[in-house]
PDB file of C-alpha atoms in Angstrom:
ATOM      1  CA  MET Y   1     -20.787  54.789  17.817  1.00  0.00           C
ATOM      2  CA  LYS Y   2     -17.421  53.459  18.999  1.00  0.00           C
ATOM      3  CA  ALA Y   3     -19.129  50.230  20.060  1.00  0.00           C
ATOM      4  CA  ILE Y   4     -20.608  49.807  16.587  1.00  0.00           C
ATOM      5  CA  SER Y   5     -17.252  50.487  14.929  1.00  0.00           C
ATOM      6  CA  PHE Y   6     -15.608  47.941  17.221  1.00  0.00           C
ATOM      7  CA  ALA Y   7     -18.264  45.331  16.416  1.00  0.00           C
ATOM      8  CA  VAL Y   8     -17.855  45.902  12.686  1.00  0.00           C
ATOM      9  CA  ALA Y   9     -14.087  45.597  12.966  1.00  0.00           C
ATOM     10  CA  LEU Y  10     -14.428  42.398  15.003  1.00  0.00           C
ATOM     11  CA  PHE Y  11     -16.833  40.935  12.439  1.00  0.00           C
ATOM     12  CA  PHE Y  12     -14.440  41.521   9.555  1.00  0.00           C
ATOM     13  CA  SER Y  13     -11.515  40.134  11.591  1.00  0.00           C
ATOM     14  CA  LEU Y  14     -13.393  36.895  12.335  1.00  0.00           C
ATOM     15  CA  THR Y  15     -14.472  36.629   8.702  1.00  0.00           C
ATOM     16  CA  ALA Y  16     -10.868  36.936   7.562  1.00  0.00           C
ATOM     17  CA  VAL Y  17      -9.716  34.224   9.992  1.00  0.00           C
ATOM     18  CA  LEU Y  18     -12.500  31.813   9.049  1.00  0.00           C
ATOM     19  CA  ALA Y  19     -11.787  32.323   5.359  1.00  0.00           C
ATOM     20  CA  GLN Y  20      -8.296  30.941   5.921  1.00  0.00           C
ATOM     21  CA  ASP Y  21      -9.537  27.779   7.581  1.00  0.00           C
ATOM     22  CA  SER Y  22     -10.168  25.842   4.379  1.00  0.00           C
ATOM     23  CA  GLN Y  23      -8.974  22.475   3.103  1.00  0.00           C
ATOM     24  CA  VAL Y  24      -7.491  24.136   0.053  1.00  0.00           C
ATOM     25  CA  LEU Y  25      -5.663  27.349   1.019  1.00  0.00           C
ATOM     26  CA  THR Y  26      -5.040  30.233  -1.335  1.00  0.00           C
ATOM     27  CA  ALA Y  27      -1.794  32.035  -0.615  1.00  0.00           C
ATOM     28  CA  VAL Y  28      -1.120  35.580  -1.734  1.00  0.00           C
ATOM     29  CA  ALA Y  29       2.568  35.717  -2.630  1.00  0.00           C
ATOM     30  CA  THR Y  30       4.015  39.211  -2.530  1.00  0.00           C
ATOM     31  CA  ASN Y  31       7.580  40.547  -2.737  1.00  0.00           C
ATOM     32  CA  ASN Y  32       9.796  38.095  -0.799  1.00  0.00           C
ATOM     33  CA  MET Y  33       7.421  35.108  -1.232  1.00  0.00           C
ATOM     34  CA  ALA Y  34       8.240  32.754  -4.097  1.00  0.00           C
ATOM     35  CA  ARG Y  35       5.892  32.220  -6.987  1.00  0.00           C
ATOM     36  CA  VAL Y  36       4.515  28.819  -7.893  1.00  0.00           C
ATOM     37  CA  ASN Y  37       7.248  28.300 -10.484  1.00  0.00           C
ATOM     38  CA  GLY Y  38       9.958  29.099  -7.954  1.00  0.00           C
ATOM     39  CA  THR Y  39      11.017  32.488  -9.327  1.00  0.00           C
ATOM     40  CA  PRO Y  40      11.000  35.594  -7.099  1.00  0.00           C
ATOM     41  CA  ALA Y  41       7.715  37.459  -7.010  1.00  0.00           C
ATOM     42  CA  GLY Y  42       9.319  40.889  -7.046  1.00  0.00           C
ATOM     43  CA  THR Y  43       6.717  43.596  -6.648  1.00  0.00           C
ATOM     44  CA  MET Y  44       4.017  41.573  -8.364  1.00  0.00           C
ATOM     45  CA  THR Y  45       1.288  39.741  -6.525  1.00  0.00           C
ATOM     46  CA  THR Y  46       0.843  36.075  -7.437  1.00  0.00           C
ATOM     47  CA  MET Y  47      -2.070  33.866  -6.472  1.00  0.00           C
ATOM     48  CA  ALA Y  48      -1.042  30.262  -5.740  1.00  0.00           C
ATOM     49  CA  ALA Y  49      -3.375  27.434  -4.758  1.00  0.00           C
ATOM     50  CA  TYR Y  50      -2.029  24.835  -2.330  1.00  0.00           C
ATOM     51  CA  ASP Y  51      -3.961  21.562  -2.064  1.00  0.00           C
ATOM     52  CA  LEU Y  52      -3.477  20.162   1.425  1.00  0.00           C
ATOM     53  CA  ARG Y  53      -5.270  16.891   0.743  1.00  0.00           C
ATOM     54  CA  TYR Y  54      -2.143  15.185  -0.622  1.00  0.00           C
ATOM     55  CA  GLU Y  55      -0.572  12.995   2.074  1.00  0.00           C
ATOM     56  CA  GLY Y  56       2.772  12.109   0.500  1.00  0.00           C
ATOM     57  CA  THR Y  57       4.186   8.726  -0.514  1.00  0.00           C
ATOM     58  CA  LYS Y  58       3.771   5.344   1.131  1.00  0.00           C
ATOM     59  CA  GLY Y  59       6.263   2.545   0.739  1.00  0.00           C
ATOM     60  CA  SER Y  60       9.627   2.546  -0.992  1.00  0.00           C
ATOM     61  CA  LYS Y  61      10.875   1.776  -4.473  1.00  0.00           C
ATOM     62  CA  TYR Y  62      13.798  -0.173  -3.068  1.00  0.00           C
ATOM     63  CA  PHE Y  63      13.929  -3.923  -2.449  1.00  0.00           C
ATOM     64  CA  ILE Y  64      15.389  -3.070   0.969  1.00  0.00           C
ATOM     65  CA  ASP Y  65      15.517   0.569   2.047  1.00  0.00           C
ATOM     66  CA  GLU Y  66      18.903   0.621   3.725  1.00  0.00           C
ATOM     67  CA  TRP Y  67      22.344   0.159   2.248  1.00  0.00           C
ATOM     68  CA  LEU Y  68      23.524  -3.399   2.862  1.00  0.00           C
ATOM     69  CA  THR Y  69      26.879  -5.003   2.216  1.00  0.00           C
ATOM     70  CA  GLY Y  70      26.797  -7.085  -0.909  1.00  0.00           C
ATOM     71  CA  GLU Y  71      28.915  -8.858  -3.474  1.00  0.00           C
ATOM     72  CA  LEU Y  72      29.207  -8.115  -7.172  1.00  0.00           C
ATOM     73  CA  ILE Y  73      29.668 -11.109  -9.457  1.00  0.00           C
ATOM     74  CA  PHE Y  74      31.659  -9.820 -12.405  1.00  0.00           C
ATOM     75  CA  VAL Y  75      31.502 -11.219 -15.915  1.00  0.00           C
ATOM     76  CA  LYS Y  76      35.297 -11.107 -15.986  1.00  0.00           C
ATOM     77  CA  GLU Y  77      36.631 -12.812 -12.886  1.00  0.00           C
ATOM     78  CA  ASN Y  78      39.881 -10.840 -12.927  1.00  0.00           C
ATOM     79  CA  THR Y  79      38.091  -7.468 -12.770  1.00  0.00           C
ATOM     80  CA  LYS Y  80      40.018  -5.153 -10.465  1.00  0.00           C
ATOM     81  CA  ALA Y  81      37.166  -3.775  -8.394  1.00  0.00           C
ATOM     82  CA  PRO Y  82      35.966  -4.255  -4.826  1.00  0.00           C
ATOM     83  CA  LYS Y  83      33.611  -7.213  -4.582  1.00  0.00           C
ATOM     84  CA  SER Y  84      32.220  -6.450  -1.126  1.00  0.00           C
ATOM     85  CA  VAL Y  85      30.415  -3.112  -1.370  1.00  0.00           C
ATOM     86  CA  PRO Y  86      27.273  -1.314  -0.083  1.00  0.00           C
ATOM     87  CA  LEU Y  87      24.404  -2.156  -2.444  1.00  0.00           C
ATOM     88  CA  LYS Y  88      20.777  -1.181  -2.868  1.00  0.00           C
ATOM     89  CA  TYR Y  89      18.365  -2.483  -5.515  1.00  0.00           C
ATOM     90  CA  ASP Y  90      15.862  -0.090  -7.088  1.00  0.00           C
ATOM     91  CA  SER Y  91      12.936  -2.411  -7.821  1.00  0.00           C
ATOM     92  CA  GLN Y  92      10.957   0.258  -9.684  1.00  0.00           C
ATOM     93  CA  ASN Y  93      13.642   1.255 -12.187  1.00  0.00           C
ATOM     94  CA  LYS Y  94      15.329  -2.188 -12.038  1.00  0.00           C
ATOM     95  CA  GLU Y  95      18.750  -0.726 -11.286  1.00  0.00           C
ATOM     96  CA  LEU Y  96      21.461  -1.854  -8.890  1.00  0.00           C
ATOM     97  CA  LEU Y  97      23.026   1.017  -6.955  1.00  0.00           C
ATOM     98  CA  PHE Y  98      26.521   1.009  -5.522  1.00  0.00           C
ATOM     99  CA  LYS Y  99      27.506   3.443  -2.758  1.00  0.00           C
ATOM    100  CA  ARG Y 100      30.970   4.865  -3.242  1.00  0.00           C
ATOM    101  CA  SER Y 101      33.386   5.700  -0.447  1.00  0.00           C
ATOM    102  CA  VAL Y 102      32.908   9.440  -1.071  1.00  0.00           C
ATOM    103  CA  GLY Y 103      29.255   9.094  -0.100  1.00  0.00           C
ATOM    104  CA  ASP Y 104      27.378   9.342  -3.392  1.00  0.00           C
ATOM    105  CA  SER Y 105      25.967   6.421  -5.353  1.00  0.00           C
ATOM    106  CA  ILE Y 106      26.122   5.235  -8.947  1.00  0.00           C
ATOM    107  CA  VAL Y 107      24.230   2.697 -11.039  1.00  0.00           C
ATOM    108  CA  VAL Y 108      26.196  -0.498 -11.616  1.00  0.00           C
ATOM    109  CA  ASN Y 109      26.754  -1.153 -15.311  1.00  0.00           C
ATOM    110  CA  PRO Y 110      24.804  -4.379 -15.994  1.00  0.00           C
ATOM    111  CA  ALA Y 111      27.218  -5.306 -18.789  1.00  0.00           C
ATOM    112  CA  GLN Y 112      29.964  -5.796 -16.215  1.00  0.00           C
ATOM    113  CA  ILE Y 113      28.157  -8.206 -13.887  1.00  0.00           C
ATOM    114  CA  SER Y 114      26.335 -11.530 -14.152  1.00  0.00           C
ATOM    115  CA  GLY Y 115      24.653 -11.115 -10.791  1.00  0.00           C
ATOM    116  CA  PHE Y 116      25.010  -9.920  -7.225  1.00  0.00           C
ATOM    117  CA  ILE Y 117      24.273 -10.894  -3.630  1.00  0.00           C
ATOM    118  CA  ILE Y 118      22.781  -8.642  -0.956  1.00  0.00           C
ATOM    119  CA  ASN Y 119      23.605  -9.733   2.590  1.00  0.00           C
ATOM    120  CA  ASP Y 120      21.209  -8.793   5.382  1.00  0.00           C
ATOM    121  CA  ALA Y 121      23.403  -9.505   8.408  1.00  0.00           C
ATOM    122  CA  LYS Y 122      20.771  -8.225  10.833  1.00  0.00           C
ATOM    123  CA  HIS Y 123      18.357 -10.985   9.810  1.00  0.00           C
ATOM    124  CA  ASN Y 124      21.077 -13.491   8.858  1.00  0.00           C
ATOM    125  CA  VAL Y 125      19.856 -13.910   5.291  1.00  0.00           C
ATOM    126  CA  SER Y 126      21.364 -13.422   1.846  1.00  0.00           C
ATOM    127  CA  TYR Y 127      19.567 -12.566  -1.384  1.00  0.00           C
ATOM    128  CA  PRO Y 128      21.312 -13.815  -4.554  1.00  0.00           C
ATOM    129  CA  PHE Y 129      20.304 -12.259  -7.885  1.00  0.00           C
ATOM    130  CA  ALA Y 130      21.126 -13.488 -11.382  1.00  0.00           C
ATOM    131  CA  LYS Y 131      21.069 -11.369 -14.531  1.00  0.00           C
ATOM    132  CA  PHE Y 132      18.816 -12.271 -17.456  1.00  0.00           C
ATOM    133  CA  GLU Y 133      18.418 -10.542 -20.785  1.00  0.00           C
ATOM    134  CA  ASN Y 134      15.194  -9.952 -22.722  1.00  0.00           C
ATOM    135  CA  LEU Y 135      12.985 -11.266 -19.935  1.00  0.00           C
ATOM    136  CA  LYS Y 136       9.353 -11.575 -21.015  1.00  0.00           C
ATOM    137  CA  THR Y 137       7.189 -10.229 -18.189  1.00  0.00           C
ATOM    138  CA  GLU Y 138       3.515  -9.335 -17.964  1.00  0.00           C
ATOM    139  CA  GLY Y 139       4.499  -5.719 -18.529  1.00  0.00           C
ATOM    140  CA  GLY Y 140       6.530  -6.485 -21.639  1.00  0.00           C
ATOM    141  CA  THR Y 141      10.082  -7.514 -22.482  1.00  0.00           C
ATOM    142  CA  VAL Y 142      12.772  -6.254 -20.098  1.00  0.00           C
ATOM    143  CA  PRO Y 143      16.176  -5.878 -21.830  1.00  0.00           C
ATOM    144  CA  VAL Y 144      18.158  -6.519 -18.640  1.00  0.00           C
ATOM    145  CA  ALA Y 145      16.570  -7.979 -15.520  1.00  0.00           C
ATOM    146  CA  TYR Y 146      17.848  -9.215 -12.180  1.00  0.00           C
ATOM    147  CA  LEU Y 147      15.999 -12.237 -10.794  1.00  0.00           C
ATOM    148  CA  MET Y 148      16.291 -13.298  -7.175  1.00  0.00           C
ATOM    149  CA  VAL Y 149      17.070 -16.990  -6.739  1.00  0.00           C
ATOM    150  CA  LEU Y 150      14.545 -18.342  -4.232  1.00  0.00           C
ATOM    151  CA  TYR Y 151      15.384 -22.005  -4.749  1.00  0.00           C
ATOM    152  CA  LYS Y 152      18.293 -23.417  -6.750  1.00  0.00           C
ATOM    153  CA  ASN Y 153      18.489 -26.924  -8.172  1.00  0.00           C
ATOM    154  CA  LYS Y 154      18.241 -28.632 -11.555  1.00  0.00           C
ATOM    155  CA  THR Y 155      14.956 -26.792 -11.878  1.00  0.00           C
ATOM    156  CA  SER Y 156      15.034 -23.493  -9.980  1.00  0.00           C
ATOM    157  CA  LEU Y 157      12.552 -20.933  -8.708  1.00  0.00           C
ATOM    158  CA  LEU Y 158      13.275 -17.275  -9.447  1.00  0.00           C
ATOM    159  CA  LYS Y 159      11.563 -14.033  -8.522  1.00  0.00           C
ATOM    160  CA  TYR Y 160      11.455 -10.896 -10.636  1.00  0.00           C
ATOM    161  CA  VAL Y 161      11.412  -8.314  -7.844  1.00  0.00           C
ATOM    162  CA  SER Y 162       9.388  -5.374  -9.088  1.00  0.00           C
ATOM    163  CA  LYS Y 163       7.420  -2.422  -7.727  1.00  0.00           C
ATOM    164  CA  MET Y 164       5.184   0.112  -9.420  1.00  0.00           C
ATOM    165  CA  MET Y 165       3.980   3.559  -8.398  1.00  0.00           C
ATOM    166  CA  ASN Y 166       0.246   3.935  -7.857  1.00  0.00           C
ATOM    167  CA  LYS Y 167      -0.387   7.670  -8.068  1.00  0.00           C
ATOM    168  CA  ALA Y 168      -2.688   9.585  -5.730  1.00  0.00           C
ATOM    169  CA  ASN Y 169      -6.205  10.104  -7.026  1.00  0.00           C
ATOM    170  CA  TYR Y 170      -8.723  12.275  -5.227  1.00  0.00           C
ATOM    171  CA  SER Y 171     -10.455  13.854  -8.182  1.00  0.00           C
ATOM    172  CA  ALA Y 172     -14.119  14.687  -7.700  1.00  0.00           C
ATOM    173  CA  VAL Y 173     -15.008  13.017 -11.004  1.00  0.00           C
ATOM    174  CA  SER Y 174     -13.272   9.689 -10.299  1.00  0.00           C
ATOM    175  CA  ASN Y 175     -15.069   8.688  -7.089  1.00  0.00           C
ATOM    176  CA  VAL Y 176     -11.675   7.687  -5.682  1.00  0.00           C
ATOM    177  CA  ASP Y 177     -10.274   9.203  -2.519  1.00  0.00           C
ATOM    178  CA  ARG Y 178      -6.659   8.001  -2.394  1.00  0.00           C
ATOM    179  CA  ARG Y 179      -4.650  10.966  -1.140  1.00  0.00           C
ATOM    180  CA  TYR Y 180      -1.194   9.457  -1.377  1.00  0.00           C
ATOM    181  CA  ASP Y 181       1.190   7.934  -3.892  1.00  0.00           C
ATOM    182  CA  GLU Y 182       2.025   4.327  -3.057  1.00  0.00           C
ATOM    183  CA  TYR Y 183       4.651   1.843  -4.180  1.00  0.00           C
ATOM    184  CA  ARG Y 184       2.999  -1.522  -4.750  1.00  0.00           C
ATOM    185  CA  ASP Y 185       4.574  -4.899  -5.308  1.00  0.00           C
ATOM    186  CA  ASN Y 186       4.053  -6.394  -8.758  1.00  0.00           C
ATOM    187  CA  SER Y 187       6.730  -9.084  -8.653  1.00  0.00           C
ATOM    188  CA  GLU Y 188       6.549 -12.183 -10.836  1.00  0.00           C
ATOM    189  CA  TYR Y 189       7.803 -15.751 -10.414  1.00  0.00           C
ATOM    190  CA  PHE Y 190       9.668 -17.854 -12.955  1.00  0.00           C
ATOM    191  CA  ILE Y 191      10.593 -21.524 -13.034  1.00  0.00           C
ATOM    192  CA  GLN Y 192      13.896 -22.207 -14.778  1.00  0.00           C
ATOM    193  CA  LYS Y 193      14.351 -25.639 -16.336  1.00  0.00           C
ATOM    194  CA  PRO Y 194      17.737 -27.383 -16.740  1.00  0.00           C
ATOM    195  CA  ASP Y 195      17.983 -26.156 -20.348  1.00  0.00           C
ATOM    196  CA  GLY Y 196      17.804 -22.550 -19.103  1.00  0.00           C
ATOM    197  CA  SER Y 197      14.275 -21.869 -20.347  1.00  0.00           C
ATOM    198  CA  LEU Y 198      11.962 -19.805 -18.154  1.00  0.00           C
ATOM    199  CA  SER Y 199       8.260 -20.359 -17.510  1.00  0.00           C
ATOM    200  CA  ARG Y 200       6.207 -17.733 -15.706  1.00  0.00           C
ATOM    201  CA  ALA Y 201       4.324 -19.072 -12.670  1.00  0.00           C
ATOM    202  CA  LYS Y 202       1.730 -17.395 -10.490  1.00  0.00           C
ATOM    203  CA  LEU Y 203       0.686 -18.348  -6.976  1.00  0.00           C
ATOM    204  CA  LYS Y 204      -2.112 -20.460  -8.442  1.00  0.00           C
ATOM    205  CA  LYS Y 205      -2.411 -24.204  -8.885  1.00  0.00           C
ATOM    206  CA  SER Y 206      -3.310 -24.027 -12.579  1.00  0.00           C
ATOM    207  CA  SER Y 207      -0.334 -21.799 -13.355  1.00  0.00           C
ATOM    208  CA  VAL Y 208       2.161 -24.027 -11.529  1.00  0.00           C
ATOM    209  CA  VAL Y 209       0.824 -27.215 -13.113  1.00  0.00           C
ATOM    210  CA  LYS Y 210       1.104 -25.628 -16.558  1.00  0.00           C
ATOM    211  CA  ALA Y 211       4.714 -24.592 -15.916  1.00  0.00           C
ATOM    212  CA  LEU Y 212       5.536 -28.182 -14.894  1.00  0.00           C
ATOM    213  CA  GLU Y 213       3.209 -29.893 -17.339  1.00  0.00           C
ATOM    214  CA  ASP Y 214       5.629 -32.703 -18.218  1.00  0.00           C
ATOM    215  CA  LYS Y 215       4.866 -34.129 -14.742  1.00  0.00           C
ATOM    216  CA  GLU Y 216       1.304 -32.852 -14.538  1.00  0.00           C
ATOM    217  CA  GLU Y 217      -0.322 -35.864 -12.866  1.00  0.00           C
ATOM    218  CA  GLN Y 218       2.337 -36.217 -10.168  1.00  0.00           C
ATOM    219  CA  ILE Y 219       2.321 -32.478  -9.447  1.00  0.00           C
ATOM    220  CA  GLU Y 220      -1.462 -32.342  -9.100  1.00  0.00           C
ATOM    221  CA  ALA Y 221      -1.438 -35.373  -6.785  1.00  0.00           C
ATOM    222  CA  PHE Y 222       1.275 -33.810  -4.604  1.00  0.00           C
ATOM    223  CA  ILE Y 223      -0.576 -30.493  -4.337  1.00  0.00           C
ATOM    224  CA  LYS Y 224      -3.756 -32.309  -3.306  1.00  0.00           C
ATOM    225  CA  LYS Y 225      -2.015 -34.610  -0.824  1.00  0.00           C
ATOM    226  CA  GLU Y 226      -0.128 -31.758   0.871  1.00  0.00           C
ATOM    227  CA  ASN Y 227      -3.128 -29.419   0.692  1.00  0.00           C
ATOM    228  CA  ILE Y 228      -0.986 -26.667  -0.810  1.00  0.00           C
ATOM    229  CA  SER Y 229      -2.909 -23.419  -1.207  1.00  0.00           C
ATOM    230  CA  PHE Y 230      -0.157 -21.235  -2.746  1.00  0.00           C
ATOM    231  CA  LYS Y 231      -0.567 -18.461  -0.208  1.00  0.00           C
ATOM    232  CA  ASN Y 232       3.112 -17.562  -0.505  1.00  0.00           C
ATOM    233  CA  GLU Y 233       6.279 -18.309  -2.446  1.00  0.00           C
ATOM    234  CA  TYR Y 234       7.292 -21.013   0.033  1.00  0.00           C
ATOM    235  CA  ASP Y 235       4.418 -23.165  -1.261  1.00  0.00           C
ATOM    236  CA  LEU Y 236       5.684 -22.634  -4.784  1.00  0.00           C
ATOM    237  CA  ALA Y 237       9.209 -23.651  -3.762  1.00  0.00           C
ATOM    238  CA  ARG Y 238       7.875 -26.862  -2.173  1.00  0.00           C
ATOM    239  CA  VAL Y 239       6.297 -27.920  -5.455  1.00  0.00           C
ATOM    240  CA  VAL Y 240       9.456 -27.162  -7.452  1.00  0.00           C
ATOM    241  CA  ASP Y 241      11.509 -29.119  -4.932  1.00  0.00           C
ATOM    242  CA  TYR Y 242       9.167 -32.099  -5.290  1.00  0.00           C
ATOM    243  CA  TYR Y 243       9.385 -31.824  -9.077  1.00  0.00           C
ATOM    244  CA  ASN Y 244      13.177 -32.122  -8.890  1.00  0.00           C
ATOM    245  CA  GLY Y 245      12.824 -35.442  -7.095  1.00  0.00           C
ATOM    246  CA  LEU Y 246      10.645 -37.047  -9.748  1.00  0.00           C
TER     247      LEU Y 246
END
């Protein structure tokens, strides 16, 4: 009889353990365990479902993750403010952050600056940005935008540094199994003519030729001669540089 009782007890113990080993765990929150909404459970029992499939976030919303020394270019040259400061650019919200000496950070008022420079001393490179208003992008008009200057001349090449959040999606009805949020690059390129006008340009031959259509034949011949495939922004800069020499 004792052997049977022991076997029954063992069976129920194993069943209880196996029931916990599930991809989605159900937690019984009692007394000192918090409820789902964060308030104390008290003497009530709350059932909360925790989905363990979510894997977190990949990537970063920042142009460069770390704080780097940079320079603020003020609209008023006599502005009494430090010009060399720790900067970080939020390429999702399109905001420039400035780290104060007390340790916290604030958003730089775009009305006070015409641009900024981020210096990456570790890689010996600087990233200059210029401010533009009412920039027409594929996502709509941006009231205030900072464009990185990739190549500067009579006609310049600029980059609208931008990232977007692609949310996790592992719903059974969507046939998608992406268990993480991810920041993805959705930057755009612009060619600025001497009169200040901007033309959007993609990493495609047809788009570049259209942006530089006043020299269409020469541009097409150069692209063909140099076998330019527009795999990266360097190829785009080469074409703009050639255009300046025409």
